[in-house]
Coordinates of C-alpha atoms in Angstrom, one line a residue:
Chain A
M189 CA 6.4 -26.5 126.3
T190 CA 4.4 -29.7 126.4
V191 CA 3.2 -29.0 129.9
A192 CA 1.7 -25.7 128.9
I193 CA 0.0 -27.2 126.0
D194 CA -1.5 -30.0 128.0
R195 CA -2.8 -27.5 130.5
A196 CA -4.2 -25.4 127.7
T197 CA -6.3 -28.3 126.5
G198 CA -7.5 -29.1 129.9
K199 CA -5.7 -32.4 130.2
V200 CA -5.5 -32.0 133.9
R201 CA -9.2 -32.3 134.2
G202 CA -9.2 -35.4 131.9
E203 CA -6.6 -37.2 134.0
R204 CA -8.8 -37.2 137.0
G205 CA -10.3 -40.5 138.0
P206 CA -9.5 -44.2 137.1
R207 CA -9.5 -45.6 133.6
R208 CA -13.0 -46.1 132.3
G209 CA -14.6 -48.2 129.6
P210 CA -14.0 -47.8 125.9
L211 CA -17.3 -45.9 125.2
K212 CA -16.7 -43.5 128.1
R213 CA -13.1 -43.0 126.9
L214 CA -14.2 -42.3 123.4
K215 CA -16.7 -39.8 124.8
S216 CA -14.1 -38.1 127.0
S217 CA -11.7 -38.1 124.2
Y218 CA -14.3 -36.4 122.1
R219 CA -15.0 -33.9 124.8
K220 CA -11.3 -33.2 125.2
Y221 CA -10.4 -32.8 121.6
W222 CA -13.5 -31.7 119.8
Y223 CA -12.2 -28.1 119.9
A224 CA -9.0 -29.1 118.1
Y225 CA -10.9 -31.0 115.5
A226 CA -13.4 -28.3 115.0
M227 CA -10.6 -25.8 114.6
I228 CA -8.7 -27.8 112.0
T229 CA -11.9 -28.7 110.0
P230 CA -11.7 -25.7 107.6
V231 CA -8.2 -26.7 106.5
V232 CA -9.1 -30.3 106.3
I233 CA -12.0 -29.5 104.0
V234 CA -9.8 -27.3 101.8
L235 CA -7.1 -30.0 101.7
G236 CA -9.6 -32.6 100.8
V237 CA -11.4 -30.7 98.1
L238 CA -8.5 -28.8 96.6
V239 CA -5.6 -31.1 97.1
L240 CA -6.5 -34.7 97.8
Y241 CA -9.4 -34.9 95.4
P242 CA -7.3 -33.5 92.4
L243 CA -4.5 -35.8 93.5
A244 CA -6.7 -38.8 93.4
Y245 CA -8.2 -37.7 90.1
G246 CA -4.7 -37.1 88.7
F247 CA -3.6 -40.5 89.8
Y248 CA -6.6 -42.0 88.0
L249 CA -5.6 -40.0 84.9
T250 CA -2.1 -41.6 85.0
L251 CA -3.7 -45.0 84.6
T252 CA -5.4 -43.9 81.3
D253 CA -4.2 -42.7 78.0
A254 CA -5.9 -39.3 78.3
N255 CA -4.7 -36.5 76.0
S256 CA -6.3 -33.4 74.6
L257 CA -7.8 -35.3 71.7
N258 CA -9.8 -37.8 73.7
T259 CA -10.9 -36.0 76.9
A260 CA -14.2 -34.3 77.1
R261 CA -14.2 -30.9 75.5
T262 CA -16.4 -28.4 73.9
I263 CA -15.8 -27.2 70.4
G264 CA -18.3 -24.4 69.5
V265 CA -21.6 -25.8 70.5
N266 CA -20.6 -29.5 70.2
E267 CA -20.0 -31.4 73.4
I268 CA -17.6 -34.2 72.8
E269 CA -17.6 -37.1 75.2
A270 CA -14.4 -38.4 76.7
T271 CA -13.1 -41.5 74.9
Y272 CA -9.8 -42.3 76.7
K273 CA -9.5 -45.7 78.2
F274 CA -7.9 -47.4 81.2
I275 CA -4.4 -48.8 80.5
G276 CA -3.1 -49.6 84.0
F277 CA 0.5 -48.8 84.8
D278 CA 1.6 -48.5 81.2
N279 CA 2.4 -44.8 81.5
Y280 CA 4.8 -45.4 84.4
A281 CA 6.4 -48.3 82.7
D282 CA 6.8 -46.3 79.5
I283 CA 8.3 -43.4 81.4
L284 CA 10.7 -45.4 83.5
W285 CA 11.9 -48.1 81.1
G286 CA 10.1 -47.7 77.8
P287 CA 12.0 -47.0 74.6
T288 CA 13.7 -43.6 74.7
S289 CA 13.0 -43.4 78.4
Y290 CA 16.6 -42.1 78.9
D291 CA 15.9 -39.0 76.7
R292 CA 12.5 -38.4 78.1
F293 CA 13.0 -39.1 81.8
W294 CA 16.4 -40.1 83.0
S295 CA 18.4 -37.4 81.4
H296 CA 16.0 -34.8 82.9
F297 CA 16.1 -36.7 86.2
I298 CA 19.9 -36.5 86.4
W299 CA 19.9 -32.9 85.4
T300 CA 17.3 -32.1 88.0
I301 CA 19.4 -33.7 90.7
V302 CA 22.5 -31.8 89.6
W303 CA 20.5 -28.6 89.4
T304 CA 19.0 -29.0 92.9
A305 CA 22.3 -30.0 94.4
A306 CA 24.3 -27.2 92.7
C307 CA 21.7 -24.5 93.4
V308 CA 21.1 -25.3 97.1
T309 CA 24.8 -25.6 97.8
L310 CA 25.4 -22.2 96.2
H311 CA 22.4 -20.7 98.0
Y312 CA 23.6 -22.0 101.3
T313 CA 27.3 -21.2 101.1
I314 CA 26.9 -17.8 99.6
G315 CA 23.9 -17.0 101.9
L316 CA 25.9 -18.1 104.9
G317 CA 28.9 -16.1 103.9
L318 CA 26.9 -12.9 103.4
A319 CA 25.0 -13.5 106.6
L320 CA 28.2 -13.7 108.5
L321 CA 29.5 -10.5 106.9
L322 CA 26.3 -8.7 107.7
N323 CA 26.3 -10.0 111.3
Q324 CA 29.4 -8.0 112.1
K325 CA 29.3 -4.5 113.5
L326 CA 29.8 -2.8 110.3
R327 CA 29.0 0.6 109.0
G328 CA 26.1 0.6 106.6
R329 CA 25.1 -3.0 107.1
T330 CA 21.4 -2.1 106.9
F331 CA 22.0 -0.5 103.6
Y332 CA 23.8 -3.6 102.3
R333 CA 21.0 -5.8 103.5
M334 CA 18.4 -3.7 101.7
M335 CA 20.4 -3.9 98.5
M336 CA 20.9 -7.6 98.7
V337 CA 17.3 -8.4 99.4
L338 CA 16.4 -6.9 96.0
P339 CA 16.4 -10.1 94.0
W340 CA 13.9 -11.5 96.4
A341 CA 11.8 -8.4 96.5
V342 CA 11.2 -8.0 92.8
P343 CA 8.8 -10.7 91.5
T344 CA 10.7 -13.5 89.7
F345 CA 8.8 -13.1 86.5
V346 CA 10.2 -9.6 86.3
T347 CA 13.8 -10.3 87.1
V348 CA 14.0 -13.3 84.8
F349 CA 13.2 -11.0 81.8
G350 CA 15.9 -8.7 83.0
W351 CA 18.3 -11.6 82.8
R352 CA 17.1 -12.6 79.4
F353 CA 18.0 -9.2 78.1
M354 CA 21.5 -9.5 79.7
L355 CA 22.1 -13.1 78.5
A356 CA 20.9 -12.6 75.0
D357 CA 23.6 -12.9 72.3
G358 CA 24.8 -9.3 72.0
G359 CA 23.5 -8.5 75.4
I360 CA 25.5 -6.8 78.1
I361 CA 27.1 -10.0 79.5
N362 CA 28.6 -11.0 76.2
A363 CA 29.6 -7.5 75.4
G364 CA 31.4 -7.4 78.7
L365 CA 33.1 -10.7 78.1
E366 CA 34.1 -9.6 74.6
W367 CA 35.6 -6.5 76.1
L368 CA 37.7 -8.6 78.4
H369 CA 38.7 -10.8 75.4
L370 CA 37.0 -13.8 76.9
P371 CA 34.9 -16.4 75.0
T372 CA 31.3 -15.3 74.6
P373 CA 29.0 -18.4 75.0
L374 CA 25.6 -18.6 73.5
W375 CA 23.9 -18.5 76.9
L376 CA 20.4 -19.1 75.6
E377 CA 21.1 -21.6 72.8
D378 CA 24.0 -23.9 73.7
A379 CA 22.9 -26.8 75.9
F380 CA 25.8 -26.5 78.4
W381 CA 25.5 -22.8 78.8
Q382 CA 21.8 -22.9 79.1
R383 CA 22.2 -25.1 82.2
F384 CA 25.0 -22.8 83.4
A385 CA 22.8 -19.7 83.0
A386 CA 19.8 -21.4 84.7
I387 CA 21.9 -22.2 87.7
M388 CA 23.3 -18.7 87.7
V389 CA 20.0 -17.0 87.6
N390 CA 18.4 -19.3 90.2
T391 CA 21.4 -18.7 92.5
W392 CA 21.0 -15.0 92.1
A393 CA 17.3 -15.2 92.9
G394 CA 17.6 -17.6 95.8
V395 CA 20.5 -16.3 97.9
P396 CA 18.5 -13.5 99.6
F397 CA 16.1 -15.8 101.3
M398 CA 18.9 -18.0 102.7
M399 CA 20.9 -15.0 103.7
L400 CA 18.0 -13.4 105.6
S401 CA 17.0 -16.7 107.3
L402 CA 20.6 -17.5 108.4
L403 CA 21.1 -13.9 109.5
G404 CA 18.0 -14.3 111.7
G405 CA 19.6 -17.5 113.0
L406 CA 22.9 -15.9 113.7
Q407 CA 21.3 -13.0 115.6
S408 CA 19.5 -15.5 117.9
I409 CA 22.8 -17.1 119.0
D410 CA 23.6 -16.0 122.5
A411 CA 26.5 -13.6 122.4
S412 CA 27.9 -14.9 125.7
L413 CA 28.7 -18.2 124.0
Y414 CA 31.2 -16.3 121.8
E415 CA 32.6 -14.5 124.7
A416 CA 33.1 -17.7 126.6
A417 CA 34.7 -19.3 123.5
E418 CA 37.0 -16.3 123.1
M419 CA 38.1 -16.5 126.7
D420 CA 38.9 -20.1 126.3
G421 CA 41.2 -19.0 123.5
A422 CA 39.2 -20.4 120.6
S423 CA 40.3 -19.2 117.2
A424 CA 37.9 -17.5 114.8
W425 CA 37.5 -20.8 112.9
Q426 CA 36.9 -22.7 116.1
R427 CA 34.3 -20.3 117.1
F428 CA 32.6 -20.7 113.8
R429 CA 32.9 -24.5 113.9
Y430 CA 31.8 -25.0 117.5
V431 CA 29.5 -22.1 118.3
T432 CA 28.1 -20.7 115.0
L433 CA 27.3 -23.9 113.1
P434 CA 25.7 -25.7 116.1
G435 CA 23.7 -22.6 116.8
L436 CA 22.4 -22.5 113.3
R437 CA 21.5 -26.2 113.1
S438 CA 17.7 -26.0 113.4
V439 CA 17.5 -23.0 111.0
S440 CA 19.8 -24.7 108.6
S441 CA 18.0 -27.9 108.5
T442 CA 14.7 -26.1 107.8
V443 CA 16.0 -23.8 105.1
V444 CA 17.9 -26.5 103.4
L445 CA 14.9 -28.7 103.2
L446 CA 12.7 -25.8 101.9
G447 CA 15.5 -24.9 99.5
I448 CA 15.7 -28.4 98.1
I449 CA 11.9 -28.7 97.7
W450 CA 11.6 -25.2 96.1
T451 CA 14.6 -25.7 93.8
F452 CA 13.4 -29.2 92.8
N453 CA 10.1 -27.7 91.9
Q454 CA 11.4 -24.4 90.5
F455 CA 9.2 -23.7 87.5
A456 CA 9.2 -20.0 86.8
I457 CA 12.9 -19.5 86.2
I458 CA 13.5 -22.2 83.7
F459 CA 10.1 -21.7 82.0
L460 CA 10.6 -18.0 81.6
L461 CA 14.2 -18.1 80.8
F462 CA 14.0 -20.5 77.9
G463 CA 10.3 -20.9 77.0
N464 CA 10.0 -23.9 74.7
T465 CA 13.4 -23.6 73.3
A466 CA 15.7 -25.6 75.5
P467 CA 14.9 -29.3 75.8
D468 CA 18.2 -30.0 77.5
A469 CA 17.8 -27.5 80.3
Q470 CA 14.3 -28.6 81.3
I471 CA 14.1 -30.0 84.8
L472 CA 11.4 -32.6 85.5
V473 CA 8.8 -30.1 86.5
T474 CA 9.1 -28.0 83.4
W475 CA 9.3 -31.1 81.3
A476 CA 6.0 -32.4 82.8
Y477 CA 4.4 -29.1 82.1
R478 CA 5.6 -29.2 78.6
L479 CA 4.1 -32.7 78.1
G480 CA 0.8 -31.5 79.4
F481 CA 0.5 -28.0 78.0
G482 CA 3.4 -27.1 75.8
Q483 CA 2.8 -29.5 72.9
Q484 CA 0.1 -30.8 70.6
P485 CA -1.7 -33.1 71.3
R486 CA -1.4 -32.4 75.0
D487 CA -0.5 -35.6 76.8
F488 CA -2.4 -35.3 80.1
A489 CA -1.8 -38.8 81.2
Q490 CA 2.0 -38.8 80.9
S491 CA 2.2 -35.3 82.4
A492 CA 0.3 -36.4 85.4
A493 CA 2.4 -39.5 85.7
F494 CA 5.5 -37.3 85.7
G495 CA 3.9 -35.3 88.5
M496 CA 3.2 -38.4 90.5
L497 CA 6.8 -39.6 90.1
L498 CA 8.1 -36.1 91.2
L499 CA 5.9 -36.2 94.3
A500 CA 7.1 -39.7 95.1
I501 CA 10.7 -38.6 94.8
L502 CA 10.2 -35.7 97.1
V503 CA 8.2 -37.7 99.7
V504 CA 10.8 -40.4 99.9
F505 CA 13.6 -37.8 100.1
T506 CA 11.8 -35.8 102.9
S507 CA 11.1 -39.0 104.9
F508 CA 14.8 -39.9 104.8
Y509 CA 15.8 -36.3 105.6
R510 CA 13.5 -36.2 108.7
R511 CA 14.7 -39.6 109.9
W512 CA 18.3 -38.4 109.5
L513 CA 17.5 -35.3 111.4
N514 CA 15.8 -37.3 114.2
R515 CA 18.8 -39.6 114.5
N516 CA 21.0 -36.6 114.9
D517 CA 18.7 -35.3 117.6
Q518 CA 17.6 -32.3 115.6
Q519 CA 14.2 -31.0 115.0
L520 CA 12.7 -29.5 111.9
A521 CA 11.8 -26.0 112.8
I522 CA 8.8 -25.7 110.5
Chain B
M233 CA 24.7 -26.0 122.6
S234 CA 26.1 -27.4 125.8
T235 CA 29.4 -25.5 125.5
T236 CA 30.9 -25.2 128.9
T237 CA 30.5 -21.6 129.9
V238 CA 33.4 -20.0 131.7
S239 CA 32.2 -19.0 135.1
T240 CA 34.2 -15.8 135.3
P241 CA 31.9 -12.9 134.6
A242 CA 33.1 -10.7 131.8
S243 CA 34.3 -7.5 133.6
A244 CA 34.0 -4.1 132.1
D245 CA 37.7 -3.6 131.2
R246 CA 37.9 -7.1 129.6
P247 CA 41.1 -8.5 131.0
A248 CA 40.8 -11.5 128.8
A249 CA 41.8 -9.5 125.7
D250 CA 45.0 -8.5 127.4
T251 CA 45.9 -12.1 128.5
A252 CA 45.9 -13.3 124.9
P253 CA 49.1 -11.6 123.6
P254 CA 49.3 -13.0 120.0
R255 CA 45.9 -11.6 119.1
K256 CA 44.9 -8.0 118.9
A257 CA 42.7 -6.6 121.7
R258 CA 39.4 -5.8 120.2
R259 CA 35.8 -6.4 121.1
R260 CA 33.8 -9.2 119.6
G261 CA 32.1 -8.1 116.4
E262 CA 34.7 -5.6 115.6
S263 CA 37.4 -6.4 113.1
G264 CA 40.7 -5.0 112.0
P265 CA 40.9 -2.4 109.3
L266 CA 42.0 -5.0 106.7
A267 CA 39.3 -7.4 107.5
S268 CA 36.7 -4.6 107.5
L269 CA 37.9 -3.4 104.2
A270 CA 37.5 -6.9 102.8
S271 CA 34.0 -7.2 104.2
H272 CA 33.0 -3.9 102.7
G273 CA 34.5 -5.0 99.4
I274 CA 32.6 -8.2 99.3
L275 CA 29.4 -6.6 100.4
I276 CA 29.6 -3.9 97.8
A277 CA 30.3 -6.5 95.1
A278 CA 27.3 -8.6 96.3
S279 CA 25.1 -5.5 96.4
L280 CA 26.1 -4.6 92.8
I281 CA 25.4 -8.1 91.6
A282 CA 22.0 -8.0 93.3
L283 CA 21.1 -4.7 91.9
F284 CA 22.5 -4.9 88.4
P285 CA 19.8 -7.0 86.6
V286 CA 17.1 -4.9 88.0
A287 CA 18.9 -1.6 87.3
W288 CA 19.6 -2.8 83.8
L289 CA 16.0 -3.5 83.2
V290 CA 15.1 0.0 84.2
F291 CA 17.8 1.4 82.0
L292 CA 16.6 -0.6 79.0
S293 CA 13.0 0.5 79.5
L294 CA 14.1 4.0 78.6
G295 CA 15.2 3.0 75.1
P296 CA 12.5 3.6 72.5
D297 CA 13.3 0.8 70.1
K298 CA 12.7 -2.8 70.7
D299 CA 16.3 -3.9 69.8
D300 CA 17.9 -1.2 72.0
Y301 CA 19.0 -3.9 74.5
L302 CA 21.6 -5.1 72.0
H303 CA 23.3 -1.7 71.7
P304 CA 22.6 -0.1 75.0
G305 CA 25.2 2.6 74.5
G306 CA 22.7 4.4 72.1
I307 CA 20.1 4.7 74.8
W308 CA 21.9 7.6 76.5
S309 CA 21.3 9.9 73.6
K310 CA 17.6 9.1 73.1
M311 CA 16.3 8.4 76.5
T312 CA 12.6 8.8 76.7
L313 CA 9.6 7.7 78.8
D314 CA 7.6 6.9 75.7
N315 CA 7.5 3.2 76.5
Y316 CA 5.8 4.0 79.8
S317 CA 3.1 6.2 78.3
F318 CA 2.5 3.7 75.6
V319 CA 2.1 0.8 78.1
L320 CA -0.2 2.8 80.3
Q321 CA -2.4 4.1 77.5
H322 CA -2.5 1.4 74.8
T323 CA -2.1 -2.0 76.4
N324 CA -4.1 -4.0 78.9
F325 CA -1.9 -2.9 81.7
F326 CA -4.7 -1.9 84.0
H327 CA -6.7 -5.0 83.2
W328 CA -3.7 -7.0 84.2
A329 CA -3.2 -5.0 87.4
A330 CA -6.9 -5.6 88.3
S331 CA -6.6 -9.4 87.6
S332 CA -3.4 -9.6 89.6
L333 CA -4.9 -7.8 92.5
I334 CA -8.2 -9.7 92.5
V335 CA -6.5 -13.1 92.3
S336 CA -3.8 -12.2 94.9
L337 CA -6.1 -10.6 97.4
G338 CA -8.7 -13.3 97.0
T339 CA -6.1 -15.9 97.8
T340 CA -4.8 -13.9 100.7
V341 CA -8.1 -13.4 102.3
V342 CA -9.3 -17.0 101.9
G343 CA -5.8 -18.4 102.8
V344 CA -5.5 -16.5 106.1
M345 CA -9.1 -16.8 107.2
V346 CA -9.2 -20.5 106.7
A347 CA -5.8 -21.2 108.1
A348 CA -6.0 -19.1 111.3
T349 CA -7.9 -21.5 113.6
T350 CA -5.8 -24.4 112.4
G351 CA -2.6 -22.7 113.1
Y352 CA -3.8 -22.1 116.6
A353 CA -5.0 -25.6 117.1
V354 CA -1.8 -27.2 116.0
S355 CA 0.2 -24.7 118.1
R356 CA -1.7 -25.3 121.4
M357 CA -3.3 -28.7 121.3
R358 CA -2.0 -32.2 120.9
F359 CA -4.8 -34.2 119.5
P360 CA -4.7 -37.8 118.2
G361 CA -3.6 -37.6 114.6
Y362 CA -1.6 -34.4 115.2
K363 CA 1.6 -35.8 113.7
K364 CA -0.1 -37.1 110.6
F365 CA -1.8 -33.8 110.1
M366 CA 1.4 -31.8 110.4
W367 CA 3.0 -34.3 107.9
L368 CA 0.1 -33.6 105.6
L369 CA 0.7 -29.9 105.8
L370 CA 4.4 -30.3 105.1
L371 CA 3.5 -32.7 102.2
T372 CA 1.5 -30.0 100.4
Q373 CA 4.7 -27.9 100.3
M374 CA 6.2 -30.6 98.2
F375 CA 3.6 -30.7 95.5
P376 CA 5.3 -29.9 92.2
I377 CA 2.9 -27.9 90.1
A378 CA 3.0 -30.8 87.7
V379 CA 1.0 -33.0 90.1
L380 CA -1.9 -30.7 90.4
I381 CA -2.0 -28.8 87.1
V382 CA -3.4 -31.6 84.9
P383 CA -6.2 -32.7 87.3
M384 CA -7.0 -29.1 88.2
Y385 CA -7.3 -28.2 84.6
Q386 CA -9.7 -31.1 84.0
I387 CA -11.7 -30.4 87.1
L388 CA -11.9 -26.7 86.4
S389 CA -12.9 -27.2 82.8
E390 CA -15.7 -29.5 83.9
L391 CA -16.9 -26.8 86.3
Q392 CA -16.5 -24.1 83.6
L393 CA -14.0 -22.3 85.8
I394 CA -11.2 -22.0 83.3
D395 CA -10.4 -18.4 82.5
S396 CA -12.1 -17.2 85.7
Y397 CA -10.7 -15.5 88.7
L398 CA -12.4 -17.9 91.0
G399 CA -10.8 -20.9 89.4
L400 CA -7.3 -19.4 89.8
V401 CA -8.0 -18.4 93.5
L402 CA -9.1 -21.9 94.2
V403 CA -6.0 -23.4 92.7
Y404 CA -3.8 -21.0 94.7
C405 CA -5.6 -21.8 97.9
A406 CA -4.5 -25.4 97.5
T407 CA -1.0 -24.2 98.4
A408 CA -1.7 -21.0 100.3
V409 CA -3.9 -22.5 103.0
P410 CA -1.6 -25.2 104.3
Y411 CA 1.3 -22.9 104.0
S412 CA -0.5 -20.2 106.0
A413 CA -1.3 -22.7 108.7
W414 CA 2.4 -23.5 109.0
L415 CA 3.4 -19.9 109.2
L416 CA 0.7 -19.1 111.7
K417 CA 1.6 -22.1 113.9
G418 CA 5.1 -20.7 114.1
Y419 CA 3.7 -17.3 115.2
F420 CA 1.2 -18.6 117.7
D421 CA 4.0 -20.6 119.3
T422 CA 5.7 -17.3 120.2
I423 CA 2.7 -16.1 122.1
P424 CA 3.0 -17.1 125.7
F425 CA 0.7 -19.9 126.7
E426 CA 0.0 -18.2 130.0
I427 CA -2.3 -15.9 128.1
D428 CA -4.4 -18.9 127.1
E429 CA -4.4 -20.1 130.7
A430 CA -5.5 -16.7 132.0
G431 CA -8.3 -16.7 129.5
R432 CA -9.4 -20.2 130.5
V433 CA -9.3 -19.3 134.2
D434 CA -11.6 -16.4 133.4
G435 CA -14.0 -18.8 132.0
L436 CA -13.4 -18.5 128.2
T437 CA -13.8 -21.5 126.0
P438 CA -10.9 -22.3 123.7
F439 CA -12.7 -20.5 120.9
G440 CA -13.3 -17.5 123.1
T441 CA -9.6 -17.5 124.1
F442 CA -8.6 -17.6 120.5
V443 CA -11.0 -14.9 119.2
R444 CA -10.7 -12.5 122.1
L445 CA -7.2 -12.9 123.3
I446 CA -5.0 -14.5 120.8
L447 CA -6.2 -13.1 117.5
P448 CA -5.6 -9.5 118.5
L449 CA -2.1 -10.4 119.7
A450 CA -1.4 -12.3 116.5
K451 CA -2.0 -9.4 114.1
P452 CA 1.6 -9.2 113.0
G453 CA 1.7 -13.0 112.4
L454 CA -1.5 -12.8 110.4
A455 CA 0.0 -9.9 108.4
V456 CA 3.0 -12.0 107.6
A457 CA 0.9 -14.9 106.4
A458 CA -1.1 -12.5 104.3
F459 CA 2.0 -11.0 102.7
Y460 CA 3.3 -14.4 101.8
N461 CA 0.1 -15.4 100.2
F462 CA -0.1 -12.2 98.3
I463 CA 3.4 -12.3 97.0
T464 CA 3.2 -16.0 96.1
A465 CA -0.1 -15.6 94.2
F466 CA 1.2 -12.4 92.6
G467 CA 4.3 -14.1 91.2
E468 CA 2.8 -17.4 90.2
V469 CA 3.5 -18.3 86.6
A470 CA 2.5 -21.8 85.6
F471 CA -1.2 -22.0 86.6
A472 CA -1.8 -18.4 85.5
S473 CA -0.3 -19.0 82.1
T474 CA -2.4 -22.2 81.6
F475 CA -5.7 -21.2 83.1
M476 CA -6.2 -17.6 82.0
L477 CA -7.1 -17.5 78.3
S478 CA -8.4 -14.0 77.5
D479 CA -5.8 -11.3 77.5
T480 CA -7.9 -8.9 79.6
K481 CA -7.8 -11.5 82.4
Y482 CA -4.1 -12.1 82.4
T483 CA -2.2 -11.5 85.5
F484 CA 1.1 -9.6 85.2
A485 CA 3.1 -12.8 85.1
V486 CA 1.2 -13.9 81.9
G487 CA 0.8 -10.4 80.5
L488 CA 4.5 -9.8 80.4
Q489 CA 5.1 -12.9 78.4
S490 CA 2.5 -11.8 75.9
F491 CA 4.9 -9.0 74.7
I492 CA 7.1 -11.7 73.2
S493 CA 5.3 -13.8 70.7
E494 CA 6.7 -15.8 67.8
H495 CA 6.3 -13.0 65.4
D496 CA 7.2 -10.0 67.3
A497 CA 9.1 -9.1 70.4
Q498 CA 8.3 -5.7 71.9
R499 CA 11.1 -5.8 74.4
N500 CA 11.1 -2.1 75.1
L501 CA 7.4 -2.3 76.2
M502 CA 8.1 -5.4 78.1
A503 CA 10.9 -3.7 80.0
A504 CA 8.7 -0.7 80.8
T505 CA 5.9 -2.9 82.0
A506 CA 8.3 -5.0 84.1
V507 CA 9.5 -1.8 85.8
L508 CA 6.0 -0.6 86.4
V509 CA 5.2 -3.9 88.1
A510 CA 8.5 -4.1 90.0
I511 CA 8.3 -0.7 91.6
P512 CA 5.2 -1.1 93.7
A513 CA 6.0 -4.8 94.3
S514 CA 9.4 -4.1 95.7
A515 CA 8.3 -1.0 97.6
F516 CA 5.7 -3.1 99.3
F517 CA 8.2 -5.8 99.9
Y518 CA 10.7 -3.6 101.5
F519 CA 8.2 -2.5 104.1
V520 CA 7.5 -6.1 105.1
Q521 CA 10.6 -8.0 104.4
K522 CA 12.0 -8.0 107.9
N523 CA 8.7 -9.3 109.3
L524 CA 8.6 -11.9 106.6
V525 CA 11.8 -13.5 107.6
T526 CA 11.0 -13.4 111.3
G527 CA 7.7 -15.0 110.5
L528 CA 9.1 -17.8 108.4
T529 CA 11.8 -18.8 110.8
A530 CA 9.9 -18.0 114.0
G531 CA 10.1 -21.6 115.1
G532 CA 13.6 -22.1 113.9
T533 CA 15.4 -19.2 115.5
K534 CA 14.0 -19.9 118.9
G535 CA 15.7 -23.3 119.3

């Protein structure tokens, strides 16, 4: 692959001749790569203007005590100047070890970790199981696949409302449980069952993507490997363990990373399922949103600080994940 | 993947199956009747679970009263399409549809156009800073909305762009553009590099190669990126709820929530609107879903 790439950029021409002076080299490097830089410029500009600038501005806000009462705003015809002031790292200190920091940050932090781990594990195992079933020569498997993609096809904000109707006290789920003489939990009110319901809905919504990705991975595994394994007398489990799983490695590592990032940042499901009613089921993202926009006065500074902490957690996690993959001689597919 | 491959070529009558007496002789991928029954059972159950919440929403949307969801048995006797006609005639449904389309299409067009050349560059060229740039693109995937929403709100309100389509499009582009570049890189990687070389031999510049040879070949990949951007922007909740203030500019994601306020919950109308949104969205999705997955995992399934 690399060979073709180098040829495509004209590296062969660049390699001609002995090593030259620094200015010449800079010039030739410019001549060699200016196409690449010109081509990535639009995205660099967009990233700079729409991502990095807001990020820097957000970081600045975390060092202040900005809220909706002291930022610049317009009431009627009156322009009110911003009056917030610089307070250094107090916001971070307050969030991480200030009074009641357990209730405001650490309890949500723990729940976010549990939520992410539970959801991604369920997504992956159920998705893999269904993908394996769909990968068999089976009558009607196209039909099954179409049906099971449905949760992904319908926009989340629509399906979550469907779930709300079902989970409501007196909704179909509790009616069914009552019919079976099972206990009927208050799904949308009781703290434990709120969390349970959130995981359930998110699992339902997230499995199709995993299933389809892993199905794609399964179909790309060379069939002759299975034949060879079968001839060697490998059992079904051994074929799964030594052919299927290694064949899925690069797809798995990618979808698991994406799954973790998406679940960690999953906003819509919890926000739409509970609105402002369930403080215990809020993960860090929805909690940060609530600080910034779901209360009065809006605490912009703390909300932004939560955001920065979230980003930091994800960056650290992804770095370790990549390093771990590299050590295992595996590449991230994306 | 370095499993030692047996050198014996598999012959047509498959003697291997006969030489393994304890196991039944059947081809790979076919399973016994019991196993196949179990597979069907599980798949049927999974399909029902996948289908049910959506089907239930459709069913409830036919009940005329807002509390019908609590006693659904009664809906059978008084099924009606009144909710639908009410939603279409007396709510902001078409305003919301227009907003959703404007914002989603705007994001799609900008996202794909801006990202296309970058996807090509990172697919074909290894320039100094390549790794850092790719890391930056991946990094933007990790942005929790909480990181951008406060600063974006402040910046947009300074620019008077709160409650405007342009503001929302700009916000969505922050995630759509890098994501499109990722997707397109995966697709460009699948186009043989020999085509580039042929173009170069014929005297085209890299830009010329890209525009004349690669772009026409990459239409399916561009379509995949466009679909993704459209779907993501269409379904986004947090920014839309925060930045759109007037109810004629709501997108569907916000409009649906507006049926349930503190004082009143018009659940029947909400269900009907949800169905009206879900039908075109899922029909559209079904046409593209196979391409979507291939596009997303293009790089992954190759290795």
